[in-house]
Coordinates of C-alpha atoms and ligand atoms in Angstrom, one line a residue:
Chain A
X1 CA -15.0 11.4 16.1
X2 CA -18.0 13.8 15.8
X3 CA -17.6 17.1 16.3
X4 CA -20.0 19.2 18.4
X5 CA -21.6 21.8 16.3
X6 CA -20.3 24.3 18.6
X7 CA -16.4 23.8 17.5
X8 CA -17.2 23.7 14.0
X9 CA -16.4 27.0 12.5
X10 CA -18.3 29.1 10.9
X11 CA -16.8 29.6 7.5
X12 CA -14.1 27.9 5.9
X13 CA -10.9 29.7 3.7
X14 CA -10.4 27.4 0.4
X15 CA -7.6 29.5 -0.7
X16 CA -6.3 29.0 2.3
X17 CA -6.9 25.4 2.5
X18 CA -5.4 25.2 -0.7
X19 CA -2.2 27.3 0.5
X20 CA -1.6 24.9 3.7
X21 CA -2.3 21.4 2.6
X22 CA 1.0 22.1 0.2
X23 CA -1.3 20.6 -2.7
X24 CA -0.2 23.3 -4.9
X25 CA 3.4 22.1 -5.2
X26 CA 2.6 18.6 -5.9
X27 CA 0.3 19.6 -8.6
X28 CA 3.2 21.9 -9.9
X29 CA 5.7 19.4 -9.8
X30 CA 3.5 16.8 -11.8
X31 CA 3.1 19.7 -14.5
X32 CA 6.8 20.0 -14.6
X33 CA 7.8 16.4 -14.3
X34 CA 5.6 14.7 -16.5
X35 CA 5.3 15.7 -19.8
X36 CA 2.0 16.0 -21.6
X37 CA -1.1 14.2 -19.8
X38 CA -3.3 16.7 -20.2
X39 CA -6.6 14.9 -19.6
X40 CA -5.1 13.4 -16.6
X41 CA -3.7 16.1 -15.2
X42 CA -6.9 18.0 -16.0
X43 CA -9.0 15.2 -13.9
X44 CA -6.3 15.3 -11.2
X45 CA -6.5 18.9 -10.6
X46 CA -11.0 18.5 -10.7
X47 CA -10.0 15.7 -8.0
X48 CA -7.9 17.9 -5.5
X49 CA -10.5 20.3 -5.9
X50 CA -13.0 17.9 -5.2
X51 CA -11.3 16.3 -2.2
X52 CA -10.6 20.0 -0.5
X53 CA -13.9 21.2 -1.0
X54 CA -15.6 17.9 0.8
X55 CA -13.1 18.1 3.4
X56 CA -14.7 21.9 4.2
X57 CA -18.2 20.4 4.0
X58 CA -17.2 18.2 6.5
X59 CA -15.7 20.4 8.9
X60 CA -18.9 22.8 8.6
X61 CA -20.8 19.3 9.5
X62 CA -22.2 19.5 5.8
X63 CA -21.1 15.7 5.2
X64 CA -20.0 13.1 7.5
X65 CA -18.8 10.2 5.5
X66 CA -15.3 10.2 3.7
X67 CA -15.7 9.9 -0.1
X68 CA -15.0 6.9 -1.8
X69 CA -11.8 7.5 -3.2
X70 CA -10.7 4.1 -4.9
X71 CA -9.5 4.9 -8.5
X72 CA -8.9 2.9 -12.2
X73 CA -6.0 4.0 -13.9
X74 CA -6.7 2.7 -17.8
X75 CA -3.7 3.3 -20.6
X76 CA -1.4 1.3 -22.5
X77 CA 2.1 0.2 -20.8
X78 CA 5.1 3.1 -20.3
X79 CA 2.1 5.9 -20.3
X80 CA 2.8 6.8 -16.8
X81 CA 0.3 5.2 -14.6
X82 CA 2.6 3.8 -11.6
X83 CA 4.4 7.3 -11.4
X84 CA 1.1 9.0 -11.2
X85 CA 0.2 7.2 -8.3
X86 CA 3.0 8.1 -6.8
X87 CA 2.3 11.5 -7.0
X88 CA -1.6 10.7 -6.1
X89 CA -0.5 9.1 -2.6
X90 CA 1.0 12.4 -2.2
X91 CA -1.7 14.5 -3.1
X92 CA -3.9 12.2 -0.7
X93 CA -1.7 12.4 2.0
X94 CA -1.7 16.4 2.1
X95 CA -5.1 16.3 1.8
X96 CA -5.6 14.5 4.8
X97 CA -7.3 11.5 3.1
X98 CA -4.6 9.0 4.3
X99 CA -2.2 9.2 7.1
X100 CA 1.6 8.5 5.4
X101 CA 0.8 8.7 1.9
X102 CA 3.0 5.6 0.6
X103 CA 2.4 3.5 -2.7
X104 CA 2.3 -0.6 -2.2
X105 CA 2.6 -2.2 -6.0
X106 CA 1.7 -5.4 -6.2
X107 CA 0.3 -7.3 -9.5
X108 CA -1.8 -11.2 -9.0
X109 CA 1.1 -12.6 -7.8
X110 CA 1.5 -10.8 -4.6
X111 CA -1.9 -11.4 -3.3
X112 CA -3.5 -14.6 -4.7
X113 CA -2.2 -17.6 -3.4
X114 CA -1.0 -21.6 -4.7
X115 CA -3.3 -23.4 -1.9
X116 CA -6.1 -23.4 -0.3
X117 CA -6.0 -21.3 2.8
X118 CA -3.0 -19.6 1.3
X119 CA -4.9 -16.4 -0.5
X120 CA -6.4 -15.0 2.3
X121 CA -3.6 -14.5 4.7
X122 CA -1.0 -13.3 1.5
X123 CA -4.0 -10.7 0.4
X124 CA -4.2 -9.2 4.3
X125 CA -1.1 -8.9 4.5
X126 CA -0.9 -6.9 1.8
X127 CA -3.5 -4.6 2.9
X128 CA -2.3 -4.4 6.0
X129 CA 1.3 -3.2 4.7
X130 CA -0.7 -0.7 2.2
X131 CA -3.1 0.9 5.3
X132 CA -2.3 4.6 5.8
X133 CA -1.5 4.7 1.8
X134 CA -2.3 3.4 -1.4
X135 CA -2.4 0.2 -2.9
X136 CA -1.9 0.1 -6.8
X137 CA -3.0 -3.3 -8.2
X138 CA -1.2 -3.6 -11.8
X139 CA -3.2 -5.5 -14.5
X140 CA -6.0 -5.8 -11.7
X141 CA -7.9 -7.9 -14.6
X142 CA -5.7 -11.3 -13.6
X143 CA -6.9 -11.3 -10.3
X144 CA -10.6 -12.9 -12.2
X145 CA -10.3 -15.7 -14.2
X146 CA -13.7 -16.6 -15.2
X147 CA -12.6 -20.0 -16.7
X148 CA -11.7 -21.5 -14.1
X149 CA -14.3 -21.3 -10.9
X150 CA -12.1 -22.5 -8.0
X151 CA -9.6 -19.7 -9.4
X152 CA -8.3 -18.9 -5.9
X153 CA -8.6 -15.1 -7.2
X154 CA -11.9 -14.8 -6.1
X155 CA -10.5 -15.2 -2.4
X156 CA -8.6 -12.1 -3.0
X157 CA -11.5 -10.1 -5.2
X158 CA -13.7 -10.6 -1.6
X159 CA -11.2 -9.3 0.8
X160 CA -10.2 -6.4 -1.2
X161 CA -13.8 -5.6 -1.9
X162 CA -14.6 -5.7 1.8
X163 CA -11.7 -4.0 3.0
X164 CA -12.0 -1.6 0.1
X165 CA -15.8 -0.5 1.5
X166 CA -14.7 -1.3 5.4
X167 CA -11.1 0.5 5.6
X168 CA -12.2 3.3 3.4
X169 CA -10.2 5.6 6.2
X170 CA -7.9 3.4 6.3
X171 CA -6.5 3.0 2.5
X172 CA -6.9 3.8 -0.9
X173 CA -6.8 1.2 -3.7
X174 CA -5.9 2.4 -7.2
X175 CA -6.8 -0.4 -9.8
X176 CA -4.7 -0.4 -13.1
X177 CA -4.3 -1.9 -16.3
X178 CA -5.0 -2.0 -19.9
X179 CA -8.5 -0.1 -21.0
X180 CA -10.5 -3.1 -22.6
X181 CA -9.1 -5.9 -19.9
X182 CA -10.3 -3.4 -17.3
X183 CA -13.7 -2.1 -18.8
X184 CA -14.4 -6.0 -19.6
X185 CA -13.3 -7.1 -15.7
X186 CA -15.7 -4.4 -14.1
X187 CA -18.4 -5.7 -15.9
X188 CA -18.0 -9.3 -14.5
X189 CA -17.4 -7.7 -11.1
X190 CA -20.0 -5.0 -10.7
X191 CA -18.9 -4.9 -7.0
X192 CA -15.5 -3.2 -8.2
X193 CA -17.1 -0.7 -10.2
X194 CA -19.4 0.4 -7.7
X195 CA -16.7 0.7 -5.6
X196 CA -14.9 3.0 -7.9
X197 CA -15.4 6.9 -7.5
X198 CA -12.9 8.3 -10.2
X199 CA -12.0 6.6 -13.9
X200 CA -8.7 8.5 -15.0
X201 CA -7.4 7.6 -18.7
X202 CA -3.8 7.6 -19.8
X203 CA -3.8 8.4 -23.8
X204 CA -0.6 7.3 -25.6
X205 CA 2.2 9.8 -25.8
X206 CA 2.5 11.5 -29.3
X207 CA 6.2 11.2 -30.9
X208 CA 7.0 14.6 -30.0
X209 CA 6.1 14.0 -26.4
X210 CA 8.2 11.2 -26.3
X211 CA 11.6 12.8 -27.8
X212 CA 10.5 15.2 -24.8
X213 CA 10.3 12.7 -22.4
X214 CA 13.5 11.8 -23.7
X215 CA 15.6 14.7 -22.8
X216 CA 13.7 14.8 -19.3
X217 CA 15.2 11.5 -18.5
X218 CA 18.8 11.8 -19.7
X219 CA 18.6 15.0 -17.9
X220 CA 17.4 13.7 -14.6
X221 CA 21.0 11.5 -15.1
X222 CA 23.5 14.2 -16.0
X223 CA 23.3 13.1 -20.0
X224 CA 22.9 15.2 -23.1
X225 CA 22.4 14.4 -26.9
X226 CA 24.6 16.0 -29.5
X227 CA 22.1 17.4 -31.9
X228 CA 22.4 14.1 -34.4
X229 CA 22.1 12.0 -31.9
X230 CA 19.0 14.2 -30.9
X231 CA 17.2 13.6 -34.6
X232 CA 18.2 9.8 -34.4
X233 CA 16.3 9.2 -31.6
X234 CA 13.6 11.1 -33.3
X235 CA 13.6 8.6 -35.9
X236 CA 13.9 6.0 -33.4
X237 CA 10.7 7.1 -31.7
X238 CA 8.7 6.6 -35.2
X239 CA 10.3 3.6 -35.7
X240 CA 10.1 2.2 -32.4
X241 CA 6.5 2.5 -32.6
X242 CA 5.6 0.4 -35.5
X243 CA 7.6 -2.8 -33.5
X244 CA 6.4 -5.2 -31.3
X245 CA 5.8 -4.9 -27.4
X246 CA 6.1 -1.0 -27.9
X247 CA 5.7 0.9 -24.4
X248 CA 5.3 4.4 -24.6
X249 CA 7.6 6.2 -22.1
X250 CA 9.2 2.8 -20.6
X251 CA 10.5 2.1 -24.7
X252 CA 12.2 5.6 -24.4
X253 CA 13.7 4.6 -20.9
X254 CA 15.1 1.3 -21.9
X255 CA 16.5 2.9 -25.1
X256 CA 18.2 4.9 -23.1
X257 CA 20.0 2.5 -21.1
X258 CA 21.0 0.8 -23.4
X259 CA 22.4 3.7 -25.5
X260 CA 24.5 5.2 -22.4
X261 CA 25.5 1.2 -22.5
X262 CA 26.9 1.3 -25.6
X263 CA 28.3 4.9 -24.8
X264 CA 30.5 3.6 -22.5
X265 CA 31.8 0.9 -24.2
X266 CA 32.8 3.5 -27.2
X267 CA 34.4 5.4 -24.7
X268 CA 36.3 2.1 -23.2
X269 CA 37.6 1.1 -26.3
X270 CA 38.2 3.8 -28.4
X271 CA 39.2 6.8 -26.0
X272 CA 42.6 7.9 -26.2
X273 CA 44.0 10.4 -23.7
X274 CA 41.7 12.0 -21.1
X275 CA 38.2 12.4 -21.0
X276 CA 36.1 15.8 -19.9
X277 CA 32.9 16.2 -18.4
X278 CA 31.4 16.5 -21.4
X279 CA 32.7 13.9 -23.2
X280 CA 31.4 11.5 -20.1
X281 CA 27.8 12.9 -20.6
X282 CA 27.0 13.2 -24.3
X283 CA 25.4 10.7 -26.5
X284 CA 26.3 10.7 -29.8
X285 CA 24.4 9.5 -33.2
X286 CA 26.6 6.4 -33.3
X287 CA 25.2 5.3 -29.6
X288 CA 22.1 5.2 -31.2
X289 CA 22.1 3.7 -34.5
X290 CA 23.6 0.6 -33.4
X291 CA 20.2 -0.1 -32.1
X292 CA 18.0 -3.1 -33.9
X293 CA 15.4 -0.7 -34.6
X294 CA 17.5 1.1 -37.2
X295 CA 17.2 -2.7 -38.6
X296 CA 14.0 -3.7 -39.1
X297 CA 13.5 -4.1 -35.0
X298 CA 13.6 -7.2 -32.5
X299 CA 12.5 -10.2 -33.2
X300 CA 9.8 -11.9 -31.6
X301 CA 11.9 -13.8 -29.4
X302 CA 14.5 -11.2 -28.6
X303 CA 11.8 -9.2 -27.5
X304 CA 10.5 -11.3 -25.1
X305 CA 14.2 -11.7 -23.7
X306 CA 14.1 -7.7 -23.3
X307 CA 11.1 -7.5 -22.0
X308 CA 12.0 -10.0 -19.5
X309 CA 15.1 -8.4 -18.4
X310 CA 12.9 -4.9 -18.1
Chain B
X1 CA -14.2 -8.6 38.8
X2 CA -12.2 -6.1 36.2
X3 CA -8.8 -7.8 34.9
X4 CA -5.6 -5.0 35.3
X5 CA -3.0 -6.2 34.0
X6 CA -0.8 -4.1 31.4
X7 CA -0.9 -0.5 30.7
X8 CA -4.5 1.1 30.7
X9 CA -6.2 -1.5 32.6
X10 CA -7.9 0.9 35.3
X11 CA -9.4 2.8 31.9
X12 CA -12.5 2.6 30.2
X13 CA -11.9 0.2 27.2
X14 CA -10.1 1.7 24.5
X15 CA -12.0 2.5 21.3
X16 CA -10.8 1.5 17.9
X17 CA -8.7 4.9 17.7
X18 CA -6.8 5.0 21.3
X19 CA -5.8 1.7 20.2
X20 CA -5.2 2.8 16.5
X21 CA -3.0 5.9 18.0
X22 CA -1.2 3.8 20.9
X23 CA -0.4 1.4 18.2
X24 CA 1.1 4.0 16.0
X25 CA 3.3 5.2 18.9
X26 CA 4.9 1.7 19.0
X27 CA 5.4 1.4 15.2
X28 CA 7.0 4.8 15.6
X29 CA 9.5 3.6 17.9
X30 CA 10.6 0.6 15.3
X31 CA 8.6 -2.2 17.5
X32 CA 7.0 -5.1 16.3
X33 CA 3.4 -5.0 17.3
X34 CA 1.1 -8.0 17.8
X35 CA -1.8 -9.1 18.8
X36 CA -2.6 -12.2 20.8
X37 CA -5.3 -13.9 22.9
X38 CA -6.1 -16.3 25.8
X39 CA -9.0 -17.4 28.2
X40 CA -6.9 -18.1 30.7
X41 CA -5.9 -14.8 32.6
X42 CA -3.7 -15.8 35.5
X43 CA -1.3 -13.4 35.6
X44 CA 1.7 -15.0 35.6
X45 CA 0.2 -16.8 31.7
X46 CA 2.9 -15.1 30.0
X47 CA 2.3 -16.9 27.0
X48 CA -1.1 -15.9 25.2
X49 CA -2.0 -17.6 21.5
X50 CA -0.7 -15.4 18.8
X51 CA -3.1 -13.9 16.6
X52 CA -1.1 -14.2 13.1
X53 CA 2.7 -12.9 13.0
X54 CA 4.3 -10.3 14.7
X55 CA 3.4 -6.9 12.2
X56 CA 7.3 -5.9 11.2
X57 CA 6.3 -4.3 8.3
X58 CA 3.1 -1.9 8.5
X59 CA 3.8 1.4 8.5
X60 CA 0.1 2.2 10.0
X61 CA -1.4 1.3 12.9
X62 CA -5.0 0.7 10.8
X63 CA -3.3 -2.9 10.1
X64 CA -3.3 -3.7 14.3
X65 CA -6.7 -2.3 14.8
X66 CA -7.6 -4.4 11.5
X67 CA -6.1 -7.6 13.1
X68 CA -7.9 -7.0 16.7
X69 CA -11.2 -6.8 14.5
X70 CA -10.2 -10.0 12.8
X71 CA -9.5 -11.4 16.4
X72 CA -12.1 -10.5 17.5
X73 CA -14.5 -12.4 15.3
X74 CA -13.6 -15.7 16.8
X75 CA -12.5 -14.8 20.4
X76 CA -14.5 -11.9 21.0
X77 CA -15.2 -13.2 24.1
X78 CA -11.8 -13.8 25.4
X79 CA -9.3 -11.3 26.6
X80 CA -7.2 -9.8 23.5
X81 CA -4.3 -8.0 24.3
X82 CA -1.9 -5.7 22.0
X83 CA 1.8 -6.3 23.1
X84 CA 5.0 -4.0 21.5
X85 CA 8.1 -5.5 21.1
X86 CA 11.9 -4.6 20.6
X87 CA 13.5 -6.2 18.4
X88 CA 16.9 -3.9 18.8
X89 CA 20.4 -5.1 19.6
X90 CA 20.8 -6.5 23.2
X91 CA 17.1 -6.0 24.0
X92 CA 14.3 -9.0 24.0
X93 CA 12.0 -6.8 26.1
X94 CA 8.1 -6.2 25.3
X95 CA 7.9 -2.6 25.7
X96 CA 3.9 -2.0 25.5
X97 CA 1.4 -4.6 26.4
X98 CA -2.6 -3.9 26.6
X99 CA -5.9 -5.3 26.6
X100 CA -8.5 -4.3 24.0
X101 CA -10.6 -7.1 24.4
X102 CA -12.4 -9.1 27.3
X103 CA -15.5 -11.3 28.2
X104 CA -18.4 -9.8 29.3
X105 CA -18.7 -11.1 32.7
X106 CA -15.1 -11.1 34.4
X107 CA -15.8 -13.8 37.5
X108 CA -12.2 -13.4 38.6
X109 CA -10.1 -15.4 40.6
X110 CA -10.2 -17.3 44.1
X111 CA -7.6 -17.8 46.8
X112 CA -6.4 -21.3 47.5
X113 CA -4.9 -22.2 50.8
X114 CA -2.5 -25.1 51.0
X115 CA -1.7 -26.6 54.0
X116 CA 1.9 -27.5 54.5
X117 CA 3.8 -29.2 57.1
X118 CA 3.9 -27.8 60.1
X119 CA 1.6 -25.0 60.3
X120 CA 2.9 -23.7 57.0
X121 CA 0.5 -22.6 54.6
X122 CA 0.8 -21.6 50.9
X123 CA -1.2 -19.4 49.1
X124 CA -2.1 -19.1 45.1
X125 CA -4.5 -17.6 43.1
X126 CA -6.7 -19.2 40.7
X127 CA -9.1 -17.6 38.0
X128 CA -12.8 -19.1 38.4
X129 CA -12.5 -19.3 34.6
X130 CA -9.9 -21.8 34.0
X131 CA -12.3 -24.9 36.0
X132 CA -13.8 -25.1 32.6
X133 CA -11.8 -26.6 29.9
X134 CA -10.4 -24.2 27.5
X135 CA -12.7 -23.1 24.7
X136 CA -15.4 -23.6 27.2
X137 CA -14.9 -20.7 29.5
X138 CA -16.2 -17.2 29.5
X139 CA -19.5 -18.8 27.7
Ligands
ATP401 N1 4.8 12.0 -19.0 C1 6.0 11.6 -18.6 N2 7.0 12.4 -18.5 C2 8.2 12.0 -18.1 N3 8.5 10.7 -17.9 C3 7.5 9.8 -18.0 C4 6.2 10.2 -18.3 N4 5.4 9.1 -18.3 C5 6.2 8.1 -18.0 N5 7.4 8.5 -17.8 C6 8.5 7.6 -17.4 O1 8.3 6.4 -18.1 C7 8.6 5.2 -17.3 C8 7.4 4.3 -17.3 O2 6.3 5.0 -16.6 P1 5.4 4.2 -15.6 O3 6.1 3.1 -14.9 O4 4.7 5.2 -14.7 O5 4.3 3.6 -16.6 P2 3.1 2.6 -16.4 O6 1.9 3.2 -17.1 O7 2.9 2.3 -15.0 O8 3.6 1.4 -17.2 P3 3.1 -0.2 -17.0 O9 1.7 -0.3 -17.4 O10 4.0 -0.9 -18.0 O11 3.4 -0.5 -15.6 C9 9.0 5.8 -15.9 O12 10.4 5.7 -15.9 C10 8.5 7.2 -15.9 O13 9.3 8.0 -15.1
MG402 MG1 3.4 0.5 -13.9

């Protein structure tokens, strides 16, 4: 689809640009939704303004090929890296990068197969449901497993990578996972990093952001604290920390759970006479407290039975 | 001599996008799309090979044109059609059917006369093609 360079216009209007692609409100809404972030948000922002100014070079006939827009998301779990991506679909989609803007998760599993001849058809169709959007690959680091050389991964590394430099209109793959696993899997598969325009870190959330985080989410669902159940889970958030198979933002969310669980079941059995409104929604101290992490945290084993049921 | 069957066939062949964007119309409308291939074109060969499954589940039409290119590869030079189908309540129908692919010489079909009792004689079609075994035709 080449233009003529008589249709191409003259000048081009950023502000404008900016104004009509409705970028503005997703970049507002991720400063509103997701609490701290900063150096991601920061290298989001560069990125939109990136995207919209290579867009205007193209229609000026300045550039001609799109940008290579495949991405690394690197951070620990719970730090906010599949939301993000959400959001990034979004922001691709009202730049005009890729046609519906959806987000296909998929982890090893979903794309590497048990057989021979297996892989290749489970890893197209994959891509083929992620065309027109973005495919996230969590933990992208399992898909190479360098001890064992008829790993069936490798099946899937070469499709992706082709379709990745083929389909570049066509779909965006976001690549994500722990910072080490993922620095140490691009160097045994320089054709990833190549492939790779933008590296976006996700640092740990401080204790502060998380009791923020906290309120955010019993918000979304209608909850409140009281104000000691408000400093328990500040103590929870320092304790929680120090414990095994901590995870940032996703700890916070599971504590929750389980605290409107044991809500209820104070309400069940010890409630006498009606309930109000606000008796339905607020947590108190004592939903908290009960939790293992007042005691010393989960075992190794309990954890791993949590986890699993996460 | 030019094969028309299906919609489009008295166009030019479609590029990569009319088929991308004729694609997306169908996947719009909820249809299955898929792609299939034969090298025998008599027109009433309703049944071509399908190329993979029907695509229930793409929400973009870059997957069909992805799957024509991966047909493509090893029967580029046999006919490939697109075909649409509705899968809704009380309707088996293809709704959208087109070629994107063909040989490069087309040396059509001939008329066969059979003579019948009487003076009655029957008439049929028969594509050139299909006097070579299949996998042998259209070089
Ligand atoms: N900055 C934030 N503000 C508010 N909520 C957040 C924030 N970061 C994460 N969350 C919430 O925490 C949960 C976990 O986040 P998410 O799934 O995006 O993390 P992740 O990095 O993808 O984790 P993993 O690596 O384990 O898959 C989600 O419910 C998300 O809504
Ligand atoms: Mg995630």
């Amino acid at each position: 689809m080449t233009e003529d360079a008589q249709t191409r216009p003259a000048t081009v209007d950023l502000a404008a640009a900016y104004e009509e692609s409705g970028v503005r409100e997703v970049l507002e809404e991720l400063d509103r939704e997701m609490i701290g972030l900063a150096p991601v948000k920061q290298r989001i922002r560069e990125t939109a303004a990136l995207l919209l100014v290579d867009k205007a070079r193209r229609e000026l006939g300045l550039a001609s090929e799109t940008p290579t827009l495949h991405m690394s998301f690197t951070g620990n779990p719970g730090t906010g890296k599949t939301t993000v991506a959400l959001k990034m679909a979004e922001l691709l989609r009202k730049l005009g990068y890729v046609r519906k803007g959806h987000l296909v998760t998929v982890t090893r599993d979903d794309l590497v197969g048990q057989y021979i001849g297996h892989t290749a058809p489970k890893t197209k169709e994959v891509l083929k449901k992620a065309m027109g959007g973005v495919l996230f690959i969590d933990e992208a680091y399992y898909l190479y497993r360098p001890e064992n050389e008829r790993d069936y991964g490798q099946e899937a590394i070469e499709i992706l990578l082709q379709v990745m430099e083929n389909n570049r209109d066509d779909l965006v793959v976001i690549l994500a996972g722990y910072a080490d696993r993922m620095d140490r899997f691009f160097e045994s598969n320089p054709g990833f990093r190549s492939r790779i325009a933008h590296h976006i870190e996700f640092p740990d959330y401080s204790d502060p952001e998380l009791l923020r985080i906290a309120d955010i989410m019993l918000g979304q669902q209608n909850y409140t604290f009281d104000p000691a159940a408000r400093a328990a889970m500040e103590e929870y958030i320092a304790l929680r920390r120090g414990q095994p198979h901590f995870a940032n933002a996703r700890s916070i969310r599971n504590a929750l759970d389980r605290a409107r669980l044991r809500q209820a079941n104070r309400l069940f059995s010890k409630a006498k006479g009606p309930l109000t409104a606000a008796d339905l929604s607020t947590l108190t101290e004592a939903d908290l407290r009960t939790s293992r992490v007042f005691r010393g945290g989960l075992d190794v084993d309990r954890a791993r039975r949590a986890e699993a049921a996460e | 001599m030019r094969l028309t069957q299906g919609q489009f066939s008295y166009l030019p062949d479609l590029t990569d996008e009319d088929i991308r964007v004729q694609a997306q119309y169908a996947i719009d409308k909820g249809w299955a799309v898929s792609v299939e291939f034969t090298d025998d074109p008599h027109p009433r060969n309703t049944y071509w090979e399908m190329w993979g499954h029907p695509m229930f589940d793409n929400p973009d039409a870059a997957a069909v044109v992805y799957e024509v290119n991966e047909c493509r590869k090893l029967h580029g030079g046999k006919y490939i059609r697109v075909i649409a189908f509705d899968a809704s309540p009380g309707w088996e129908s293809i709704r959208m059917s087109f070629i994107v692919n063909r040989p490069k010489t087309e040396p059509g079909f001939r008329v066969v006369r059979q003579e019948g009792e009487g003076r009655v004689v029957r008439y049929t079609i028969e594509s050139y093609a299909v006097r070579e075994p299949e996998g042998q035709r259209y070089a």
